mmCIF file of C-alpha atoms and ligand atoms in Angstrom:
data_model
loop_
_atom_site.group_PDB
_atom_site.id
_atom_site.type_symbol
_atom_site.label_atom_id
_atom_site.label_comp_id
_atom_site.label_asym_id
_atom_site.label_seq_id
_atom_site.Cartn_x
_atom_site.Cartn_y
_atom_site.Cartn_z
ATOM 1 C CA MET A 1 107.190 80.194 92.431
ATOM 2 C CA HIS A 2 109.697 77.941 94.110
ATOM 3 C CA ALA A 3 107.857 78.185 97.409
ATOM 4 C CA ASP A 4 104.721 76.885 95.661
ATOM 5 C CA ARG A 5 106.616 73.919 94.355
ATOM 6 C CA ASP A 6 108.000 73.210 97.791
ATOM 7 C CA GLU A 7 104.481 73.200 99.136
ATOM 8 C CA GLN A 8 103.574 70.635 96.540
ATOM 9 C CA LEU A 9 106.572 68.676 97.674
ATOM 10 C CA THR A 10 105.316 68.405 101.222
ATOM 11 C CA GLY A 11 101.567 68.570 100.736
ATOM 12 C CA GLY A 12 100.577 67.289 97.304
ATOM 13 C CA PRO A 13 100.755 64.007 95.453
ATOM 14 C CA GLY A 14 104.531 64.083 95.806
ATOM 15 C CA GLU A 15 104.252 63.832 99.567
ATOM 16 C CA ARG A 16 107.268 62.261 101.174
ATOM 17 C CA LEU A 17 107.807 59.943 104.018
ATOM 18 C CA SER A 18 110.821 60.444 106.263
ATOM 19 C CA LEU A 19 113.141 57.439 105.906
ATOM 20 C CA GLY A 20 116.588 59.018 105.963
ATOM 21 C CA PHE A 21 118.520 61.508 108.063
ATOM 22 C CA LEU A 22 118.467 64.560 105.832
ATOM 23 C CA PRO A 23 120.152 66.813 104.947
ATOM 24 C CA THR A 24 123.266 64.712 104.468
ATOM 25 C CA PRO A 25 126.563 66.500 105.160
ATOM 26 C CA VAL A 26 128.691 68.288 102.569
ATOM 27 C CA GLN A 27 132.390 68.247 103.318
ATOM 28 C CA ALA A 28 135.636 69.334 101.697
ATOM 29 C CA LEU A 29 138.279 66.817 100.616
ATOM 30 C CA PRO A 30 141.446 68.878 101.150
ATOM 31 C CA ARG A 31 144.010 66.076 101.152
ATOM 32 C CA PHE A 32 142.414 64.263 98.245
ATOM 33 C CA SER A 33 142.036 67.501 96.220
ATOM 34 C CA ARG A 34 145.713 68.357 96.733
ATOM 35 C CA LEU A 35 146.758 65.196 94.872
ATOM 36 C CA PHE A 36 145.555 66.727 91.617
ATOM 37 C CA SER A 37 146.632 70.387 91.952
ATOM 38 C CA GLY A 38 143.387 71.340 90.233
ATOM 39 C CA PRO A 39 139.969 72.389 91.487
ATOM 40 C CA GLU A 40 138.710 71.979 95.039
ATOM 41 C CA ILE A 41 136.646 68.805 95.480
ATOM 42 C CA LEU A 42 133.715 68.537 97.865
ATOM 43 C CA VAL A 43 131.636 65.495 98.708
ATOM 44 C CA LYS A 44 127.904 65.134 99.441
ATOM 45 C CA ARG A 45 127.588 62.246 101.860
ATOM 46 C CA ASP A 46 124.486 60.330 100.767
ATOM 47 C CA ASP A 47 126.302 57.251 102.005
ATOM 48 C CA LEU A 48 125.117 58.607 105.361
ATOM 49 C CA THR A 49 121.352 58.740 104.761
ATOM 50 C CA GLY A 50 121.171 56.214 107.575
ATOM 51 C CA LEU A 51 118.657 53.652 106.297
ATOM 52 C CA ALA A 52 120.401 50.294 106.918
ATOM 53 C CA PHE A 53 123.791 51.707 105.797
ATOM 54 C CA GLY A 54 122.260 54.442 103.651
ATOM 55 C CA GLY A 55 122.635 55.464 100.032
ATOM 56 C CA ASN A 56 120.883 57.384 97.276
ATOM 57 C CA LYS A 57 117.895 55.012 97.022
ATOM 58 C CA THR A 58 116.674 56.222 100.423
ATOM 59 C CA ARG A 59 115.702 59.536 98.833
ATOM 60 C CA LYS A 60 113.717 57.850 96.060
ATOM 61 C CA LEU A 61 112.046 55.488 98.522
ATOM 62 C CA GLU A 62 110.731 58.398 100.593
ATOM 63 C CA TYR A 63 108.407 59.121 97.656
ATOM 64 C CA LEU A 64 107.870 55.594 96.360
ATOM 65 C CA VAL A 65 106.918 54.071 99.707
ATOM 66 C CA GLN A 66 104.642 57.029 100.434
ATOM 67 C CA ASP A 67 102.893 56.261 97.128
ATOM 68 C CA ALA A 68 102.667 52.565 98.042
ATOM 69 C CA LEU A 69 101.097 53.367 101.420
ATOM 70 C CA ARG A 70 98.667 55.835 99.871
ATOM 71 C CA SER A 71 97.646 53.174 97.342
ATOM 72 C CA GLY A 72 96.879 50.743 100.181
ATOM 73 C CA CYS A 73 99.600 48.286 99.197
ATOM 74 C CA ASP A 74 101.024 45.782 101.658
ATOM 75 C CA VAL A 75 104.115 44.408 99.858
ATOM 76 C CA LEU A 76 106.990 46.160 98.091
ATOM 77 C CA VAL A 77 108.374 44.307 95.079
ATOM 78 C CA THR A 78 111.554 45.327 93.350
ATOM 79 C CA ALA A 79 114.517 43.906 91.476
ATOM 80 C CA GLY A 80 118.250 44.196 91.089
ATOM 81 C CA ALA A 81 121.580 42.425 91.153
ATOM 82 C CA ALA A 82 122.436 40.092 94.034
ATOM 83 C CA GLN A 83 124.425 42.924 95.659
ATOM 84 C CA SER A 84 121.814 45.591 94.887
ATOM 85 C CA ASN A 85 121.941 48.635 97.154
ATOM 86 C CA HIS A 86 118.508 49.603 95.925
ATOM 87 C CA CYS A 87 117.040 46.258 97.028
ATOM 88 C CA ARG A 88 118.763 46.498 100.422
ATOM 89 C CA GLN A 89 117.331 49.973 101.083
ATOM 90 C CA THR A 90 113.898 48.869 99.821
ATOM 91 C CA ALA A 91 113.957 45.922 102.244
ATOM 92 C CA ALA A 92 114.842 48.269 105.104
ATOM 93 C CA ALA A 93 112.181 50.820 104.084
ATOM 94 C CA ALA A 94 109.567 48.049 103.974
ATOM 95 C CA ALA A 95 110.570 46.911 107.454
ATOM 96 C CA ALA A 96 110.428 50.483 108.767
ATOM 97 C CA CYS A 97 106.903 50.914 107.390
ATOM 98 C CA GLY A 98 105.457 47.549 108.362
ATOM 99 C CA LEU A 99 105.310 46.278 104.785
ATOM 100 C CA ALA A 100 106.505 42.956 103.389
ATOM 101 C CA CYS A 101 109.225 42.965 100.737
ATOM 102 C CA HIS A 102 109.916 40.596 97.849
ATOM 103 C CA LEU A 103 113.089 40.959 95.789
ATOM 104 C CA ALA A 104 113.656 39.545 92.293
ATOM 105 C CA LEU A 105 117.440 39.236 92.174
ATOM 106 C CA GLY A 106 119.818 38.277 89.402
ATOM 107 C CA GLY A 107 121.819 35.096 89.788
ATOM 108 C CA GLY A 108 121.193 32.094 91.992
ATOM 109 C CA GLU A 109 121.351 31.421 95.732
ATOM 110 C CA PRO A 110 124.979 31.991 96.769
ATOM 111 C CA GLU A 111 126.807 29.823 99.267
ATOM 112 C CA GLU A 112 126.816 32.638 101.770
ATOM 113 C CA ARG A 113 124.666 35.760 102.082
ATOM 114 C CA ASN A 114 126.994 38.714 102.541
ATOM 115 C CA GLY A 115 127.002 42.503 102.031
ATOM 116 C CA ASN A 116 123.735 43.985 100.757
ATOM 117 C CA LEU A 117 122.130 40.566 100.412
ATOM 118 C CA LEU A 118 122.805 39.798 104.052
ATOM 119 C CA ILE A 119 121.178 43.070 105.108
ATOM 120 C CA SER A 120 118.119 42.573 102.869
ATOM 121 C CA THR A 121 117.715 39.145 104.453
ATOM 122 C CA LEU A 122 118.072 40.529 107.986
ATOM 123 C CA CYS A 123 115.347 43.090 107.176
ATOM 124 C CA GLY A 124 112.996 40.235 106.352
ATOM 125 C CA ALA A 125 112.918 40.423 102.555
ATOM 126 C CA GLU A 126 112.011 37.322 100.590
ATOM 127 C CA VAL A 127 114.388 36.679 97.692
ATOM 128 C CA HIS A 128 113.413 35.175 94.310
ATOM 129 C CA TRP A 129 116.451 34.165 92.249
ATOM 130 C CA CYS A 130 116.006 35.100 88.595
ATOM 131 C CA GLY A 131 119.196 33.942 86.863
ATOM 132 C CA ASP A 132 120.267 36.337 84.093
ATOM 133 C CA ASP A 133 117.422 38.753 84.875
ATOM 134 C CA ARG A 134 118.659 41.437 87.206
ATOM 135 C CA LYS A 135 116.522 44.370 86.073
ATOM 136 C CA GLY A 136 113.030 43.308 86.963
ATOM 137 C CA GLU A 137 112.258 40.916 84.100
ATOM 138 C CA GLY A 138 111.344 38.317 86.734
ATOM 139 C CA ALA A 139 109.293 40.665 88.909
ATOM 140 C CA GLY A 140 106.053 40.215 86.919
ATOM 141 C CA ARG A 141 105.807 36.617 88.061
ATOM 142 C CA VAL A 142 106.427 37.637 91.672
ATOM 143 C CA MET A 143 103.686 40.293 91.401
ATOM 144 C CA GLU A 144 101.207 37.767 89.964
ATOM 145 C CA THR A 145 101.916 35.193 92.651
ATOM 146 C CA LEU A 146 101.423 37.786 95.389
ATOM 147 C CA GLN A 147 98.193 39.055 93.818
ATOM 148 C CA ALA A 148 96.869 35.513 93.500
ATOM 149 C CA ALA A 149 97.550 35.046 97.220
ATOM 150 C CA GLY A 150 95.384 38.095 97.998
ATOM 151 C CA HIS A 151 98.160 40.671 98.527
ATOM 152 C CA ARG A 152 98.350 44.178 97.147
ATOM 153 C CA PRO A 153 101.928 44.382 95.874
ATOM 154 C CA TYR A 154 103.520 47.681 94.827
ATOM 155 C CA PHE A 155 106.117 47.454 92.087
ATOM 156 C CA ILE A 156 109.201 49.641 92.277
ATOM 157 C CA PRO A 157 111.207 49.598 89.021
ATOM 158 C CA TYR A 158 114.914 48.812 88.781
ATOM 159 C CA GLY A 159 116.861 51.420 90.736
ATOM 160 C CA GLY A 160 113.636 53.147 91.829
ATOM 161 C CA SER A 161 114.012 55.249 88.686
ATOM 162 C CA ASN A 162 110.596 56.470 87.658
ATOM 163 C CA ALA A 163 109.066 59.935 87.915
ATOM 164 C CA ILE A 164 108.024 59.340 91.532
ATOM 165 C CA GLY A 165 111.393 58.038 92.721
ATOM 166 C CA ALA A 166 113.259 60.817 90.926
ATOM 167 C CA LEU A 167 111.335 63.351 93.046
ATOM 168 C CA GLY A 168 113.756 62.391 95.802
ATOM 169 C CA PHE A 169 116.582 63.915 93.816
ATOM 170 C CA VAL A 170 114.605 67.006 92.921
ATOM 171 C CA ALA A 171 114.362 67.536 96.672
ATOM 172 C CA ALA A 172 118.052 66.659 97.012
ATOM 173 C CA ALA A 173 118.981 69.423 94.559
ATOM 174 C CA HIS A 174 117.008 71.902 96.675
ATOM 175 C CA GLU A 175 118.689 70.524 99.801
ATOM 176 C CA LEU A 176 122.189 70.972 98.371
ATOM 177 C CA HIS A 177 121.437 74.429 97.052
ATOM 178 C CA ALA A 178 120.233 75.582 100.490
ATOM 179 C CA GLN A 179 123.266 74.023 102.211
ATOM 180 C CA LEU A 180 125.753 75.687 99.899
ATOM 181 C CA ARG A 181 124.027 79.034 100.232
ATOM 182 C CA GLU A 182 124.017 78.787 104.008
ATOM 183 C CA ALA A 183 127.732 77.918 104.084
ATOM 184 C CA ASP A 184 128.525 80.674 101.554
ATOM 185 C CA GLU A 185 129.889 77.901 99.335
ATOM 186 C CA HIS A 186 129.311 77.118 95.709
ATOM 187 C CA CYS A 187 130.134 74.438 93.179
ATOM 188 C CA THR A 188 130.371 74.462 89.414
ATOM 189 C CA HIS A 189 130.005 70.746 88.662
ATOM 190 C CA ILE A 190 128.294 67.782 90.304
ATOM 191 C CA VAL A 191 129.752 64.378 89.469
ATOM 192 C CA ILE A 192 127.532 61.322 90.021
ATOM 193 C CA ALA A 193 127.486 57.637 89.226
ATOM 194 C CA SER A 194 124.599 57.206 86.792
ATOM 195 C CA SER A 195 123.106 53.780 86.272
ATOM 196 C CA SER A 196 119.309 53.662 86.135
ATOM 197 C CA GLY A 197 119.100 57.434 85.633
ATOM 198 C CA GLY A 198 116.757 58.605 88.393
ATOM 199 C CA THR A 199 119.457 60.396 90.355
ATOM 200 C CA HIS A 200 120.677 62.240 87.279
ATOM 201 C CA ALA A 201 117.139 63.125 86.093
ATOM 202 C CA GLY A 202 115.996 64.362 89.505
ATOM 203 C CA LEU A 203 119.060 66.574 89.937
ATOM 204 C CA LEU A 204 118.541 68.057 86.463
ATOM 205 C CA VAL A 205 114.955 68.967 87.334
ATOM 206 C CA GLY A 206 115.841 70.407 90.731
ATOM 207 C CA MET A 207 118.736 72.504 89.484
ATOM 208 C CA ARG A 208 116.641 73.862 86.623
ATOM 209 C CA GLU A 209 113.851 74.799 89.048
ATOM 210 C CA LEU A 210 116.435 76.683 91.071
ATOM 211 C CA GLY A 211 118.010 78.321 88.056
ATOM 212 C CA ALA A 212 121.315 76.994 89.392
ATOM 213 C CA PRO A 213 124.122 76.951 86.847
ATOM 214 C CA MET A 214 125.819 73.780 88.123
ATOM 215 C CA GLN A 215 126.686 71.201 85.496
ATOM 216 C CA ILE A 216 125.662 67.653 86.315
ATOM 217 C CA VAL A 217 128.117 65.112 84.954
ATOM 218 C CA GLY A 218 126.961 61.487 84.985
ATOM 219 C CA ILE A 219 129.584 58.773 84.920
ATOM 220 C CA GLY A 220 128.219 55.647 83.241
ATOM 221 C CA ILE A 221 128.383 52.457 85.301
ATOM 222 C CA ASP A 222 126.608 49.881 83.194
ATOM 223 C CA LYS A 223 127.370 48.748 79.626
ATOM 224 C CA ASP A 224 123.611 48.522 78.987
ATOM 225 C CA ASN A 225 123.292 52.261 79.576
ATOM 226 C CA THR A 226 125.712 54.069 77.297
ATOM 227 C CA VAL A 227 125.616 57.269 75.295
ATOM 228 C CA SER A 228 125.464 55.326 72.023
ATOM 229 C CA SER A 229 122.577 53.172 73.275
ATOM 230 C CA GLY A 230 120.533 56.319 73.970
ATOM 231 C CA PHE A 231 120.849 56.547 77.758
ATOM 232 C CA PRO A 232 121.043 60.385 77.799
ATOM 233 C CA GLY A 233 117.760 60.527 75.872
ATOM 234 C CA ARG A 234 116.103 58.267 78.435
ATOM 235 C CA ILE A 235 117.384 60.483 81.257
ATOM 236 C CA ALA A 236 116.021 63.588 79.480
ATOM 237 C CA ALA A 237 112.623 61.861 79.066
ATOM 238 C CA LEU A 238 112.571 60.884 82.738
ATOM 239 C CA ALA A 239 113.464 64.476 83.698
ATOM 240 C CA CYS A 240 110.470 65.734 81.648
ATOM 241 C CA GLU A 241 108.152 63.221 83.348
ATOM 242 C CA THR A 242 109.534 64.123 86.759
ATOM 243 C CA SER A 243 108.944 67.805 86.136
ATOM 244 C CA ALA A 244 105.349 67.004 85.101
ATOM 245 C CA GLN A 245 104.990 65.054 88.362
ATOM 246 C CA ARG A 246 105.968 68.300 90.140
ATOM 247 C CA GLY A 247 103.108 70.046 88.367
ATOM 248 C CA ALA A 248 105.494 71.953 86.098
ATOM 249 C CA GLU A 249 106.248 71.490 82.434
ATOM 250 C CA ILE A 250 109.976 72.047 82.199
ATOM 251 C CA THR A 251 111.362 70.201 79.205
ATOM 252 C CA PHE A 252 114.828 68.717 78.830
ATOM 253 C CA SER A 253 116.655 67.801 75.665
ATOM 254 C CA VAL A 254 119.223 65.099 75.227
ATOM 255 C CA ASP A 255 121.962 67.735 74.722
ATOM 256 C CA GLU A 256 121.527 68.880 78.314
ATOM 257 C CA VAL A 257 122.413 65.454 79.704
ATOM 258 C CA LEU A 258 126.183 65.309 80.238
ATOM 259 C CA MET A 259 127.314 61.742 80.373
ATOM 260 C CA ASP A 260 130.756 60.157 80.230
ATOM 261 C CA ASP A 261 130.740 56.418 79.653
ATOM 262 C CA ARG A 262 134.435 55.813 79.077
ATOM 263 C CA PHE A 263 134.971 54.123 82.434
ATOM 264 C CA LEU A 264 132.851 50.977 82.145
ATOM 265 C CA GLY A 265 135.810 48.598 82.415
ATOM 266 C CA GLN A 266 134.761 44.981 82.166
ATOM 267 C CA GLY A 267 131.117 45.835 82.845
ATOM 268 C CA TYR A 268 128.635 46.229 85.674
ATOM 269 C CA GLY A 269 129.859 45.038 89.045
ATOM 270 C CA ILE A 270 133.308 44.005 87.820
ATOM 271 C CA MET A 271 135.943 45.865 89.768
ATOM 272 C CA GLY A 272 139.153 46.777 87.976
ATOM 273 C CA GLU A 273 142.354 48.613 88.878
ATOM 274 C CA PRO A 274 140.863 52.152 88.492
ATOM 275 C CA GLU A 275 138.101 51.356 91.000
ATOM 276 C CA ARG A 276 140.505 49.656 93.390
ATOM 277 C CA LYS A 277 142.830 52.638 93.246
ATOM 278 C CA ALA A 278 140.010 55.152 93.792
ATOM 279 C CA ILE A 279 138.800 53.267 96.874
ATOM 280 C CA ARG A 280 142.263 53.070 98.399
ATOM 281 C CA THR A 281 143.230 56.654 97.592
ATOM 282 C CA LEU A 282 140.117 58.221 99.110
ATOM 283 C CA ALA A 283 140.267 55.920 102.134
ATOM 284 C CA GLU A 284 143.978 56.698 102.699
ATOM 285 C CA THR A 285 143.698 60.469 102.232
ATOM 286 C CA GLU A 286 140.330 61.204 103.835
ATOM 287 C CA GLY A 287 139.112 58.100 105.681
ATOM 288 C CA ILE A 288 136.034 57.983 103.435
ATOM 289 C CA LEU A 289 134.919 54.718 101.871
ATOM 290 C CA LEU A 290 133.665 54.362 98.311
ATOM 291 C CA ASP A 291 131.836 51.282 97.045
ATOM 292 C CA PRO A 292 133.286 48.872 94.444
ATOM 293 C CA VAL A 293 130.425 49.049 91.897
ATOM 294 C CA TYR A 294 129.255 52.666 91.596
ATOM 295 C CA THR A 295 131.112 55.372 93.477
ATOM 296 C CA ALA A 296 134.595 53.934 92.913
ATOM 297 C CA ARG A 297 133.929 53.867 89.159
ATOM 298 C CA ALA A 298 132.539 57.408 89.245
ATOM 299 C CA MET A 299 135.505 58.623 91.296
ATOM 300 C CA ALA A 300 137.924 56.880 88.926
ATOM 301 C CA GLY A 301 136.181 58.771 86.122
ATOM 302 C CA LEU A 302 136.536 62.060 87.991
ATOM 303 C CA VAL A 303 140.223 61.357 88.631
ATOM 304 C CA ALA A 304 140.749 60.650 84.914
ATOM 305 C CA MET A 305 139.046 63.939 84.033
ATOM 306 C CA LEU A 306 141.161 65.823 86.588
ATOM 307 C CA GLU A 307 144.298 64.314 85.077
ATOM 308 C CA GLU A 308 143.109 65.226 81.575
ATOM 309 C CA GLY A 309 142.712 68.841 82.721
ATOM 310 C CA VAL A 310 138.977 68.924 81.929
ATOM 311 C CA PHE A 311 138.390 71.313 84.862
ATOM 312 C CA SER A 312 140.039 74.634 85.664
ATOM 313 C CA ALA A 313 141.555 75.500 89.044
ATOM 314 C CA GLU A 314 138.661 77.928 89.646
ATOM 315 C CA ASP A 315 136.055 75.182 89.292
ATOM 316 C CA ARG A 316 134.626 73.558 92.410
ATOM 317 C CA ILE A 317 133.584 69.953 91.950
ATOM 318 C CA LEU A 318 131.024 68.258 94.152
ATOM 319 C CA PHE A 319 131.268 64.475 94.093
ATOM 320 C CA TRP A 320 127.897 63.038 95.106
ATOM 321 C CA HIS A 321 128.635 59.957 97.205
ATOM 322 C CA THR A 322 125.613 57.788 96.439
ATOM 323 C CA GLY A 323 126.440 55.041 98.961
ATOM 324 C CA GLY A 324 126.873 51.324 98.334
ATOM 325 C CA THR A 325 129.525 50.642 100.960
ATOM 326 C CA PRO A 326 128.066 47.310 102.225
ATOM 327 C CA ALA A 327 129.320 45.806 98.927
ATOM 328 C CA LEU A 328 132.916 46.409 100.067
ATOM 329 C CA PHE A 329 132.748 43.214 102.110
ATOM 330 C CA PRO A 330 131.801 40.704 99.391
ATOM 331 C CA TYR A 331 134.489 42.365 97.221
ATOM 332 C CA ALA A 332 137.180 42.095 99.916
ATOM 333 C CA GLY A 333 139.174 39.500 97.960
ATOM 334 C CA ASP A 334 139.284 41.722 94.848
ATOM 335 C CA LEU A 335 140.112 44.816 96.890
ATOM 336 C CA LEU A 336 143.222 43.492 98.527
ATOM 337 C CA HIS A 337 144.930 41.669 95.711
HETATM 338 C C1 LIG B 422 121.769 52.964 92.372
HETATM 339 C C2 LIG B 422 123.064 53.571 92.674
HETATM 340 C C3 LIG B 422 123.603 54.584 91.849
HETATM 341 C C4 LIG B 422 122.970 55.035 90.582
HETATM 342 O O1 LIG B 422 121.808 55.798 90.746
HETATM 343 P P1 LIG B 422 120.734 55.784 89.582
HETATM 344 O O2 LIG B 422 119.674 56.693 90.041
HETATM 345 O O3 LIG B 422 120.282 54.356 89.455
HETATM 346 O O4 LIG B 422 121.384 56.225 88.321
HETATM 347 C C5 LIG B 422 124.809 55.146 92.210
HETATM 348 N N1 LIG B 422 125.457 54.735 93.320
HETATM 349 C C6 LIG B 422 124.986 53.778 94.115
HETATM 350 C C7 LIG B 422 125.801 53.379 95.289
HETATM 351 C C8 LIG B 422 123.773 53.157 93.834
HETATM 352 O O5 LIG B 422 123.313 52.195 94.638
#
């Protein structure tokens, strides 16, 4: 049964392009784990997918860009914050595939292009500044303008989180499962930064396909996407759609989506003391860099849970490093104060 699904993965409508260096490594964090005298902590290094500094969006783009090419499109259009990792990886994917790229970004033209924005620019992306709209509200106008000029634009939603993009994390679940089996390793929980939901949804689908008992714990990043605003329900719905995209009909209920949104601080993209501390602690103990917006918040959440004694010493926690490190540079001032 699983072999059939894997065939679909490589041969059917969910065909994937190779954009990243996969599988990404899994490594232990012995010095970091020892700080908490609790469970062993492992890390999955999707910060090393390799596409213009890497990150989790590379996996989604392998399916989305394949779909764009199959549809005969010539421009990728997507949206995000000024320091969007998703937009940076989309710009790089477009360059790698000979496509143009237009980005609808929140905010206005900054004095200096740094971090992700610098890289998107270097990869040739055209930026449209959209003020308060950082989630694609301004992308419709960009699409219309491109169509009127005779282009065939392909729209990728905020974070690449639709049922096609999430296929990348179904495949990632299979990848991790095979790696752990090969290394005679296991883990009981996967902790991820969850923001537009595609990573979380894809992992849920993949782990269910595998019958793997790992619990997937999403740490909320964005005040727009909280438990009380119905984010877990949207993730469950996306997981159902993603499973249908795989030609299966696995259903997911909201109760299966584990989400902790206590660590939102001052909101999306605003780094506080917990994030700063997480970045410095992991860098000082393991030489591994987190990013200020997503993975530092998720790691701060994991640290809080470790200190609360949520996990037992027999648990094995895999922290999924989803990337984002180019944003360290525009946040340098906040990091060092
Ligand atoms: C986009 C992103 C996430 C969140 O993934 P979603 O699929 O949008 O929930 C986490 N970490 C980093 C670094 C990201 O860029």
